[in-house]
Amino acid sequence: MKIQFCGAARTVTGSSHLIILNDGYKILLDCGLFQGQDAYNDENNLKFLFQPEEINCLVLSHAHIDHAGRIPKLVKEGFRGKIICTSATKDLSEIMLADSAHIQEKDTQYENKKRKKRGLGLVNPLYTVNDAQHALKQFFSIKYEEWYPIREGVEVLFRDNGHILGSGSVTLKIKEDERIIRVGFTGDIGRPNRPILKDPKQMGDVDVLLCESTYGGRLHEAFPDDLNHFYDVIKSTCIDRKGKIIIPAFSIGRTQEIVYMLDKLHHEKNLDRIPVYVDSPLSTNATAIYKNHPECFDEEISEHLKSDPNPFGFNNLQYITEVEESKQLNFQEGPAIIISASGMAEAGRIVHHISNNIENEKNTILMVGYCAKGTLGARIREGEKEIKLFGEVKQVKAHIELMDSFSAHGDQKEMLDFLDNLNRNDLKKIYLVHGDYEDGQLPFKKCLEEKLFQQVLIPEKGQTETI
Ligand SMILES: [Zn+2]
């Protein structure tokens, strides 16, 4: 058997790895979008390293776009096999892929307007909303912890890795030439002790492992008391100063964690007079999907559900999908909490909310996650005093607060803990994927070698290895 690394090789996006059995049967692990530049313009996204019609089956670790975002293109170009994933991944993929297609249609329309004026050739979106809907028909969900036979001699198992709703590590048991080879793929490794989701569950023994390495070179800061920190920000902003808190948050995962914390605070403290808005159609839809998948919940929220059947809703919380209602928030007086996407504040409704509120010293912009260099979120985090928004220079007078404990990715130590049970004699090779080469993969390789793992390799994109 061979493995070809087709994406997320020495980088963090575009997750895609191809397993080619000796008889030619092809299993693709993930089919993610390369992010960071316009999708329609990125050679990495435009060309697959294989013929889509030759792929027999796709196994999907979770619904994040850097893992699932090229599925509609794969189907459009001839892939006819099953897309195997968990039930929650299937539901989340439906809204994520539709959203991704919508963004691509809008981006290319805008680009083509400019191109027409300049007499240049037009570009096509990577795929359309229609293509995304079409691809959904091939999704096929299986349960966690149950071996599913893909074909004779090949079985697959998902195990909850606590990263996002429905995410799982993947283990393949492949019988070939009278030997059984166990291939593991960690997917994205989550974190223990986070609200809502179960802690990551360690994998069983494997012979070869494809392992993520996003935070292979860093440790997350520990925040022992999120809830109190959050309450302090609410008290000083909304109660003492009568101001607004603006929170840029990713639609899936982060938004639900924040809403759940607010739900708990709402029950514990009297926050009745502070209206809360989740202003994002994708977040609204994702929250509905969270509610439908209690099988992914940890004990703490399951217990909470007994006294509060809706942990993502309370009296003064309103989900907003319509643009007009979103605009109305600009005119609202008094304290409020507005949670909106995107998480790095580089696009979406959040940019308008920041623009409308950043010059008022009563308000707080609460940053709850990593922001890539150059994004508006990163500039706010770095404490810039002047920011240009919609062509206008704005003075940053609002308070800036950081809460960094919301990462969905395990850090170096958490990933090492996740892998620590694996039998070093059985596991011949670890291939590091999904990480920055210098900052994530090289330091993580060193740690794994210190932990006595046999061979740790960092493949390049397109590289093929014989197992
Ligand atoms: Zn992910």
Short mmCIF file of C-alpha atoms and ligand atoms in Angstrom, two decimals:
data_model
loop_
_atom_site.label_atom_id
_atom_site.label_comp_id
_atom_site.label_asym_id
_atom_site.label_seq_id
_atom_site.Cartn_x
_atom_site.Cartn_y
_atom_site.Cartn_z
CA MET A 1 0.00 0.00 0.00
CA LYS A 2 1.05 3.57 -0.58
CA ILE A 3 0.17 6.89 1.03
CA GLN A 4 0.39 10.14 -0.87
CA PHE A 5 0.26 13.43 1.03
CA CYS A 6 -1.95 15.69 -1.08
CA GLY A 7 -2.52 18.64 1.28
CA ALA A 8 -1.84 20.05 4.75
CA ALA A 9 1.77 18.98 4.16
CA ARG A 10 4.16 21.39 5.90
CA THR A 11 1.21 23.76 6.20
CA VAL A 12 -2.07 23.87 8.13
CA THR A 13 -4.78 23.89 5.47
CA GLY A 14 -5.93 21.68 2.58
CA SER A 15 -5.98 18.42 4.58
CA SER A 16 -6.03 15.50 2.13
CA HIS A 17 -4.16 12.17 2.13
CA LEU A 18 -4.55 9.39 -0.41
CA ILE A 19 -4.21 5.71 0.46
CA ILE A 20 -3.63 3.47 -2.57
CA LEU A 21 -3.99 -0.25 -1.97
CA ASN A 22 -1.94 -2.76 -4.01
CA ASP A 23 -4.96 -3.68 -6.13
CA GLY A 24 -5.54 -0.03 -7.01
CA TYR A 25 -8.42 0.70 -4.57
CA LYS A 26 -8.15 4.33 -3.45
CA ILE A 27 -9.28 5.79 -0.13
CA LEU A 28 -9.03 9.54 0.40
CA LEU A 29 -8.73 10.89 3.96
CA ASP A 30 -10.28 14.40 4.00
CA CYS A 31 -10.65 16.73 1.04
CA GLY A 32 -9.95 20.16 2.48
CA LEU A 33 -9.69 23.63 1.08
CA PHE A 34 -6.37 25.47 1.07
CA GLN A 35 -7.02 28.77 2.84
CA GLY A 36 -5.14 32.03 2.96
CA GLN A 37 -5.75 33.35 -0.54
CA ASP A 38 -8.73 33.60 -2.90
CA ALA A 39 -9.92 30.03 -3.53
CA TYR A 40 -10.56 30.57 -7.26
CA ASN A 41 -7.01 31.86 -7.69
CA ASP A 42 -5.07 29.21 -5.76
CA GLU A 43 -3.38 26.49 -7.84
CA ASN A 44 -3.51 24.22 -4.78
CA ASN A 45 -7.29 24.38 -4.87
CA LEU A 46 -7.74 24.32 -8.64
CA LYS A 47 -5.88 21.05 -9.25
CA PHE A 48 -6.15 17.71 -7.46
CA LEU A 49 -3.05 15.50 -7.40
CA PHE A 50 -5.27 12.57 -8.50
CA GLN A 51 -8.20 11.86 -10.79
CA PRO A 52 -11.41 12.37 -8.75
CA GLU A 53 -13.23 9.58 -10.61
CA GLU A 54 -10.53 7.10 -9.52
CA ILE A 55 -11.21 7.63 -5.81
CA ASN A 56 -13.34 4.79 -4.42
CA CYS A 57 -14.18 6.19 -1.02
CA LEU A 58 -13.67 9.33 1.08
CA VAL A 59 -13.30 9.23 4.87
CA LEU A 60 -13.93 12.63 6.47
CA SER A 61 -12.50 13.43 9.93
CA HIS A 62 -14.64 16.54 10.59
CA ALA A 63 -16.58 19.36 8.96
CA HIS A 64 -14.06 22.23 9.12
CA ILE A 65 -13.54 23.74 5.68
CA ASP A 66 -9.80 23.03 5.66
CA HIS A 67 -10.78 19.33 5.86
CA ALA A 68 -14.05 19.20 3.87
CA GLY A 69 -14.01 22.32 1.71
CA ARG A 70 -13.12 20.76 -1.65
CA ILE A 71 -15.67 17.92 -1.52
CA PRO A 72 -18.15 19.63 -3.88
CA LYS A 73 -15.34 20.09 -6.41
CA LEU A 74 -14.32 16.42 -6.02
CA VAL A 75 -17.89 15.32 -6.74
CA LYS A 76 -18.29 17.81 -9.59
CA GLU A 77 -15.19 16.34 -11.22
CA GLY A 78 -16.33 12.75 -11.10
CA PHE A 79 -16.03 11.21 -7.60
CA ARG A 80 -18.98 8.83 -7.13
CA GLY A 81 -18.10 6.94 -3.93
CA LYS A 82 -19.33 7.21 -0.36
CA ILE A 83 -18.27 10.06 1.93
CA ILE A 84 -18.02 8.33 5.30
CA CYS A 85 -18.24 10.46 8.46
CA THR A 86 -20.14 10.74 11.75
CA SER A 87 -23.73 11.92 11.87
CA ALA A 88 -22.89 15.37 13.33
CA THR A 89 -20.16 15.88 10.71
CA LYS A 90 -22.72 15.14 8.01
CA ASP A 91 -25.14 17.74 9.42
CA LEU A 92 -22.45 20.38 9.93
CA SER A 93 -21.00 19.76 6.45
CA GLU A 94 -24.36 20.62 4.94
CA ILE A 95 -24.29 24.19 6.29
CA MET A 96 -20.50 24.65 6.07
CA LEU A 97 -20.27 23.64 2.40
CA ALA A 98 -23.31 25.76 1.45
CA ASP A 99 -21.71 28.72 3.22
CA SER A 100 -18.34 28.12 1.56
CA ALA A 101 -20.00 27.86 -1.87
CA HIS A 102 -21.93 31.06 -1.22
CA ILE A 103 -18.73 32.94 -0.30
CA GLN A 104 -17.03 31.64 -3.44
CA GLU A 105 -19.91 32.68 -5.68
CA LYS A 106 -19.89 36.17 -4.17
CA ASP A 107 -16.09 36.52 -4.33
CA THR A 108 -15.96 35.57 -8.01
CA GLN A 109 -18.87 37.89 -8.88
CA TYR A 110 -16.96 40.77 -7.28
CA GLU A 111 -13.70 39.76 -8.97
CA ASN A 112 -15.40 39.43 -12.36
CA LYS A 113 -16.88 42.93 -12.09
CA LYS A 114 -13.35 44.31 -11.73
CA ARG A 115 -12.05 42.07 -14.51
CA LYS A 116 -14.77 43.16 -16.95
CA LYS A 117 -13.83 46.80 -16.45
CA ARG A 118 -10.23 45.99 -17.21
CA GLY A 119 -11.11 43.75 -20.18
CA LEU A 120 -9.65 40.66 -18.49
CA GLY A 121 -10.92 37.05 -18.75
CA LEU A 122 -13.49 35.98 -16.15
CA VAL A 123 -12.95 33.46 -13.32
CA ASN A 124 -15.25 30.69 -12.09
CA PRO A 125 -16.03 29.82 -8.48
CA LEU A 126 -14.42 26.58 -7.30
CA TYR A 127 -17.99 25.32 -6.91
CA THR A 128 -21.50 26.69 -6.52
CA VAL A 129 -24.23 26.29 -3.89
CA ASN A 130 -25.80 23.81 -6.30
CA ASP A 131 -22.63 21.73 -6.47
CA ALA A 132 -22.47 21.70 -2.65
CA GLN A 133 -26.06 20.45 -2.41
CA HIS A 134 -25.35 17.78 -4.99
CA ALA A 135 -22.32 16.48 -3.05
CA LEU A 136 -24.41 15.97 0.10
CA LYS A 137 -26.16 12.98 -1.47
CA GLN A 138 -22.94 10.96 -1.17
CA PHE A 139 -22.52 11.54 2.59
CA PHE A 140 -22.95 8.38 4.65
CA SER A 141 -22.83 8.53 8.43
CA ILE A 142 -21.66 5.89 10.88
CA LYS A 143 -21.47 5.81 14.67
CA TYR A 144 -18.41 6.43 16.82
CA GLU A 145 -16.69 3.27 18.07
CA GLU A 146 -18.25 0.93 15.50
CA TRP A 147 -16.12 -0.73 12.84
CA TYR A 148 -17.65 -0.20 9.41
CA PRO A 149 -16.59 -2.40 6.45
CA ILE A 150 -15.72 -0.14 3.51
CA ARG A 151 -15.04 -3.20 1.33
CA GLU A 152 -13.81 -6.73 1.89
CA GLY A 153 -10.67 -6.55 4.04
CA VAL A 154 -10.97 -2.82 4.82
CA GLU A 155 -12.68 -1.46 7.94
CA VAL A 156 -12.89 2.03 9.39
CA LEU A 157 -13.49 3.33 12.93
CA PHE A 158 -14.16 6.85 14.23
CA ARG A 159 -13.30 7.76 17.80
CA ASP A 160 -14.29 11.09 19.36
CA ASN A 161 -11.24 13.38 19.41
CA GLY A 162 -13.06 16.32 21.05
CA HIS A 163 -12.11 18.95 18.45
CA ILE A 164 -15.53 20.08 17.15
CA LEU A 165 -18.99 18.55 17.14
CA GLY A 166 -18.79 15.25 15.24
CA SER A 167 -15.00 15.23 14.87
CA GLY A 168 -13.15 11.95 15.10
CA SER A 169 -9.81 10.26 14.77
CA VAL A 170 -9.80 7.64 12.03
CA THR A 171 -8.43 4.11 12.21
CA LEU A 172 -8.32 1.91 9.12
CA LYS A 173 -7.73 -1.83 9.38
CA ILE A 174 -6.52 -3.02 6.01
CA LYS A 175 -5.92 -6.66 5.10
CA GLU A 176 -3.47 -6.91 2.26
CA ASP A 177 -1.25 -9.83 1.12
CA GLU A 178 -2.14 -11.85 4.23
CA ARG A 179 -1.06 -9.11 6.64
CA ILE A 180 -3.17 -6.58 8.49
CA ILE A 181 -1.98 -2.99 8.52
CA ARG A 182 -3.56 -0.48 10.91
CA VAL A 183 -3.38 3.09 9.60
CA GLY A 184 -4.31 5.87 12.03
CA PHE A 185 -5.16 9.49 11.32
CA THR A 186 -5.57 11.75 14.35
CA GLY A 187 -7.70 14.35 12.52
CA ASP A 188 -7.49 17.58 14.52
CA ILE A 189 -6.84 16.79 18.18
CA GLY A 190 -9.15 18.60 20.62
CA ARG A 191 -8.57 19.63 24.23
CA PRO A 192 -9.58 18.11 27.55
CA ASN A 193 -11.74 19.98 30.09
CA ARG A 194 -13.50 22.26 27.63
CA PRO A 195 -17.21 23.04 27.88
CA ILE A 196 -19.78 21.06 25.84
CA LEU A 197 -17.67 18.43 24.04
CA LYS A 198 -16.25 15.22 25.47
CA ASP A 199 -12.52 15.08 26.15
CA PRO A 200 -10.42 13.61 23.32
CA LYS A 201 -10.31 9.83 23.56
CA GLN A 202 -6.96 8.17 22.84
CA MET A 203 -6.68 5.98 19.76
CA GLY A 204 -6.01 2.24 19.73
CA ASP A 205 -2.66 0.86 18.55
CA VAL A 206 -1.71 1.41 14.93
CA ASP A 207 1.24 0.56 12.68
CA VAL A 208 1.39 3.91 10.88
CA LEU A 209 0.04 7.24 12.08
CA LEU A 210 -0.75 10.49 10.32
CA CYS A 211 -0.68 13.05 13.10
CA GLU A 212 -1.64 16.71 13.17
CA SER A 213 0.89 19.20 14.54
CA THR A 214 -0.80 22.63 14.53
CA TYR A 215 0.38 23.61 18.02
CA GLY A 216 3.35 21.23 18.10
CA GLY A 217 5.57 24.09 19.16
CA ARG A 218 3.51 25.86 21.76
CA LEU A 219 1.61 25.57 25.01
CA HIS A 220 -1.72 27.31 25.53
CA GLU A 221 -1.88 29.75 28.38
CA ALA A 222 -3.84 28.34 31.27
CA PHE A 223 -6.91 30.24 32.36
CA PRO A 224 -8.20 28.48 35.42
CA ASP A 225 -11.35 30.49 35.68
CA ASP A 226 -12.92 31.41 32.36
CA LEU A 227 -16.37 31.96 33.72
CA ASN A 228 -15.28 34.50 36.35
CA HIS A 229 -13.05 36.32 33.87
CA PHE A 230 -15.97 36.54 31.46
CA TYR A 231 -18.27 37.79 34.22
CA ASP A 232 -15.74 40.49 35.17
CA VAL A 233 -15.71 41.78 31.59
CA ILE A 234 -19.53 41.79 31.51
CA LYS A 235 -19.76 43.56 34.84
CA SER A 236 -17.29 46.33 34.02
CA THR A 237 -18.60 46.89 30.48
CA CYS A 238 -22.34 46.30 30.60
CA ILE A 239 -23.23 46.96 34.25
CA ASP A 240 -20.74 49.63 35.37
CA ARG A 241 -20.20 51.52 32.10
CA LYS A 242 -23.52 50.59 30.38
CA GLY A 243 -21.54 49.73 27.27
CA LYS A 244 -21.53 46.96 24.67
CA ILE A 245 -19.32 43.90 24.37
CA ILE A 246 -18.47 42.92 20.80
CA ILE A 247 -17.15 39.36 20.39
CA PRO A 248 -15.78 38.12 17.05
CA ALA A 249 -16.21 34.33 17.13
CA PHE A 250 -16.08 31.42 14.73
CA SER A 251 -19.57 30.13 13.96
CA ILE A 252 -18.88 26.56 14.93
CA GLY A 253 -17.56 25.66 18.35
CA ARG A 254 -16.48 29.00 19.74
CA THR A 255 -19.91 30.65 19.42
CA GLN A 256 -21.67 27.74 21.16
CA GLU A 257 -19.08 27.70 23.98
CA ILE A 258 -19.62 31.42 24.59
CA VAL A 259 -23.40 31.09 24.46
CA TYR A 260 -23.27 28.17 26.88
CA MET A 261 -21.11 30.19 29.30
CA LEU A 262 -23.56 33.09 29.05
CA ASP A 263 -26.43 30.67 29.63
CA LYS A 264 -24.74 29.49 32.83
CA LEU A 265 -23.98 33.06 33.95
CA HIS A 266 -27.56 33.98 33.17
CA HIS A 267 -28.72 31.28 35.57
CA GLU A 268 -26.12 32.04 38.27
CA LYS A 269 -26.08 35.84 38.18
CA ASN A 270 -28.82 38.23 37.32
CA LEU A 271 -28.05 39.32 33.76
CA ASP A 272 -31.66 39.79 32.70
CA ARG A 273 -31.27 43.38 31.65
CA ILE A 274 -28.40 42.70 29.24
CA PRO A 275 -29.60 41.61 25.80
CA VAL A 276 -27.38 39.10 23.96
CA TYR A 277 -27.34 38.76 20.17
CA VAL A 278 -25.80 36.03 18.05
CA ASP A 279 -25.63 37.86 14.75
CA SER A 280 -24.72 35.30 12.10
CA PRO A 281 -26.88 32.96 9.99
CA LEU A 282 -24.19 30.25 10.01
CA SER A 283 -23.83 30.43 13.82
CA THR A 284 -27.61 30.22 14.19
CA ASN A 285 -27.78 27.11 11.99
CA ALA A 286 -24.76 25.52 13.66
CA THR A 287 -26.28 26.02 17.11
CA ALA A 288 -29.44 24.21 15.97
CA ILE A 289 -27.23 21.28 14.89
CA TYR A 290 -25.43 21.28 18.26
CA LYS A 291 -28.80 20.87 19.96
CA ASN A 292 -29.53 17.82 17.79
CA HIS A 293 -26.36 15.96 18.76
CA PRO A 294 -26.30 15.40 22.52
CA GLU A 295 -24.35 12.17 21.85
CA CYS A 296 -21.27 14.41 21.51
CA PHE A 297 -21.83 16.21 24.85
CA ASP A 298 -19.71 15.72 27.96
CA GLU A 299 -21.10 14.81 31.38
CA GLU A 300 -21.14 18.37 32.68
CA ILE A 301 -23.47 19.74 29.99
CA SER A 302 -25.53 16.53 30.04
CA GLU A 303 -26.12 17.18 33.74
CA HIS A 304 -26.92 20.84 33.04
CA LEU A 305 -29.50 19.70 30.44
CA LYS A 306 -31.56 18.06 33.19
CA SER A 307 -32.41 21.45 34.70
CA ASP A 308 -32.13 23.55 31.52
CA PRO A 309 -33.22 21.73 28.35
CA ASN A 310 -31.84 24.49 26.10
CA PRO A 311 -28.23 25.34 27.01
CA PHE A 312 -27.94 27.58 23.94
CA GLY A 313 -30.93 29.79 24.67
CA PHE A 314 -32.22 32.02 27.46
CA ASN A 315 -34.75 34.85 27.83
CA ASN A 316 -32.70 37.74 26.55
CA LEU A 317 -30.74 35.87 23.85
CA GLN A 318 -31.71 36.49 20.26
CA TYR A 319 -30.37 34.79 17.14
CA ILE A 320 -30.25 37.09 14.13
CA THR A 321 -30.17 35.91 10.55
CA GLU A 322 -31.69 38.81 8.53
CA VAL A 323 -29.41 41.63 7.38
CA GLU A 324 -31.97 44.30 8.28
CA GLU A 325 -32.20 43.11 11.88
CA SER A 326 -28.41 43.07 12.04
CA LYS A 327 -28.31 46.70 10.91
CA GLN A 328 -30.87 47.64 13.57
CA LEU A 329 -28.34 46.70 16.24
CA ASN A 330 -26.35 49.83 15.27
CA PHE A 331 -29.10 52.05 16.60
CA GLN A 332 -29.73 50.22 19.82
CA GLU A 333 -28.96 52.19 22.98
CA GLY A 334 -27.66 50.76 26.24
CA PRO A 335 -25.71 47.66 27.22
CA ALA A 336 -25.63 44.57 25.01
CA ILE A 337 -23.44 41.62 24.08
CA ILE A 338 -23.03 40.98 20.34
CA ILE A 339 -21.40 37.76 19.12
CA SER A 340 -20.75 37.65 15.41
CA ALA A 341 -18.54 36.03 12.76
CA SER A 342 -15.91 35.78 11.49
CA GLY A 343 -13.57 34.92 14.33
CA MET A 344 -10.59 36.81 12.93
CA ALA A 345 -12.83 39.79 12.06
CA GLU A 346 -11.50 39.94 8.51
CA ALA A 347 -14.97 39.73 6.95
CA GLY A 348 -18.65 39.43 7.75
CA ARG A 349 -21.05 41.36 9.96
CA ILE A 350 -18.57 41.58 12.83
CA VAL A 351 -16.56 44.21 10.91
CA HIS A 352 -19.61 46.54 10.95
CA HIS A 353 -20.15 46.00 14.66
CA ILE A 354 -16.49 46.73 15.40
CA SER A 355 -16.60 49.81 13.20
CA ASN A 356 -19.70 51.13 15.01
CA ASN A 357 -18.45 50.49 18.51
CA ILE A 358 -14.67 50.81 18.57
CA GLU A 359 -14.56 54.59 19.12
CA ASN A 360 -16.66 54.50 22.31
CA GLU A 361 -14.69 54.06 25.55
CA LYS A 362 -17.70 52.48 27.29
CA ASN A 363 -17.46 49.43 25.01
CA THR A 364 -15.24 46.34 25.00
CA ILE A 365 -14.00 44.28 22.07
CA LEU A 366 -13.48 40.80 23.52
CA MET A 367 -11.07 38.67 21.47
CA VAL A 368 -11.51 34.96 22.12
CA GLY A 369 -9.14 33.29 19.71
CA TYR A 370 -6.12 33.16 17.51
CA CYS A 371 -6.05 35.68 14.63
CA ALA A 372 -3.77 35.23 11.63
CA LYS A 373 -1.27 38.00 10.96
CA GLY A 374 -2.65 40.92 8.98
CA THR A 375 -6.32 40.33 9.89
CA LEU A 376 -8.35 43.03 11.63
CA GLY A 377 -8.58 40.76 14.67
CA ALA A 378 -4.78 40.55 14.93
CA ARG A 379 -4.41 44.34 14.71
CA ILE A 380 -6.95 44.83 17.49
CA ARG A 381 -5.21 42.19 19.62
CA GLU A 382 -1.85 43.88 19.10
CA GLY A 383 -3.29 47.09 20.53
CA GLU A 384 -3.16 49.37 17.47
CA LYS A 385 -4.52 52.78 18.34
CA GLU A 386 -5.87 53.69 14.90
CA ILE A 387 -7.61 51.31 12.53
CA LYS A 388 -8.89 51.95 9.02
CA LEU A 389 -12.36 50.51 8.44
CA PHE A 390 -14.45 50.98 5.31
CA GLY A 391 -12.06 53.72 4.16
CA GLU A 392 -12.30 55.69 7.42
CA VAL A 393 -9.68 55.98 10.16
CA LYS A 394 -11.15 54.99 13.55
CA GLN A 395 -9.58 55.71 16.94
CA VAL A 396 -9.49 52.61 19.16
CA LYS A 397 -11.09 53.89 22.36
CA ALA A 398 -13.03 50.77 23.35
CA HIS A 399 -11.40 48.45 25.91
CA ILE A 400 -9.67 45.44 24.37
CA GLU A 401 -9.88 42.19 26.37
CA LEU A 402 -8.37 38.80 25.50
CA MET A 403 -9.63 35.36 26.52
CA ASP A 404 -7.38 32.80 24.87
CA SER A 405 -8.58 29.57 26.38
CA PHE A 406 -11.07 28.80 23.62
CA SER A 407 -8.73 27.03 21.18
CA ALA A 408 -10.21 23.85 19.64
CA HIS A 409 -6.70 22.45 19.07
CA GLY A 410 -4.67 20.66 21.68
CA ASP A 411 -1.30 22.24 22.43
CA GLN A 412 2.04 20.39 22.46
CA LYS A 413 1.48 18.78 25.85
CA GLU A 414 -2.16 17.90 25.18
CA MET A 415 -1.21 16.24 21.88
CA LEU A 416 1.61 14.28 23.55
CA ASP A 417 -0.86 13.10 26.22
CA PHE A 418 -3.25 12.06 23.46
CA LEU A 419 -0.54 9.92 21.79
CA ASP A 420 1.15 8.61 24.91
CA ASN A 421 -0.77 5.30 25.12
CA LEU A 422 0.39 4.12 21.69
CA ASN A 423 2.64 1.07 21.61
CA ARG A 424 6.09 2.25 20.39
CA ASN A 425 6.99 -1.19 18.95
CA ASP A 426 3.84 -1.48 16.85
CA LEU A 427 3.96 2.10 15.62
CA LYS A 428 6.70 2.12 12.99
CA LYS A 429 6.22 5.55 11.47
CA ILE A 430 4.55 8.82 12.38
CA TYR A 431 3.95 11.28 9.56
CA LEU A 432 3.39 14.82 10.79
CA VAL A 433 0.78 16.76 8.83
CA HIS A 434 -1.35 19.88 9.41
CA GLY A 435 1.29 22.12 10.91
CA ASP A 436 3.67 24.92 10.13
CA TYR A 437 7.04 23.35 9.32
CA GLU A 438 9.28 25.57 11.48
CA ASP A 439 6.92 26.53 14.32
CA GLY A 440 4.81 23.38 14.69
CA GLN A 441 6.35 20.32 13.04
CA LEU A 442 10.08 20.53 13.81
CA PRO A 443 9.58 21.11 17.56
CA PHE A 444 6.87 18.43 17.74
CA LYS A 445 9.09 15.90 15.94
CA LYS A 446 11.77 16.52 18.57
CA CYS A 447 9.27 15.96 21.41
CA LEU A 448 7.99 12.73 19.88
CA GLU A 449 11.52 11.41 19.46
CA GLU A 450 12.21 12.20 23.13
CA LYS A 451 9.07 10.17 23.92
CA LEU A 452 10.74 7.24 22.13
CA PHE A 453 8.56 7.03 19.06
CA GLN A 454 10.53 5.17 16.38
CA GLN A 455 10.47 7.29 13.23
CA VAL A 456 8.91 10.72 12.86
CA LEU A 457 8.73 12.11 9.33
CA ILE A 458 7.51 15.40 7.88
CA PRO A 459 6.30 14.74 4.33
CA GLU A 460 6.12 17.36 1.59
CA LYS A 461 3.08 17.94 -0.58
CA GLY A 462 2.86 15.30 -3.30
CA GLN A 463 5.29 12.92 -1.55
CA THR A 464 4.38 9.22 -1.74
CA GLU A 465 5.43 6.64 0.84
CA THR A 466 5.25 2.86 0.60
CA ILE A 467 3.91 1.18 3.74
ZN ZN B 1 -10.43 21.43 12.48
#
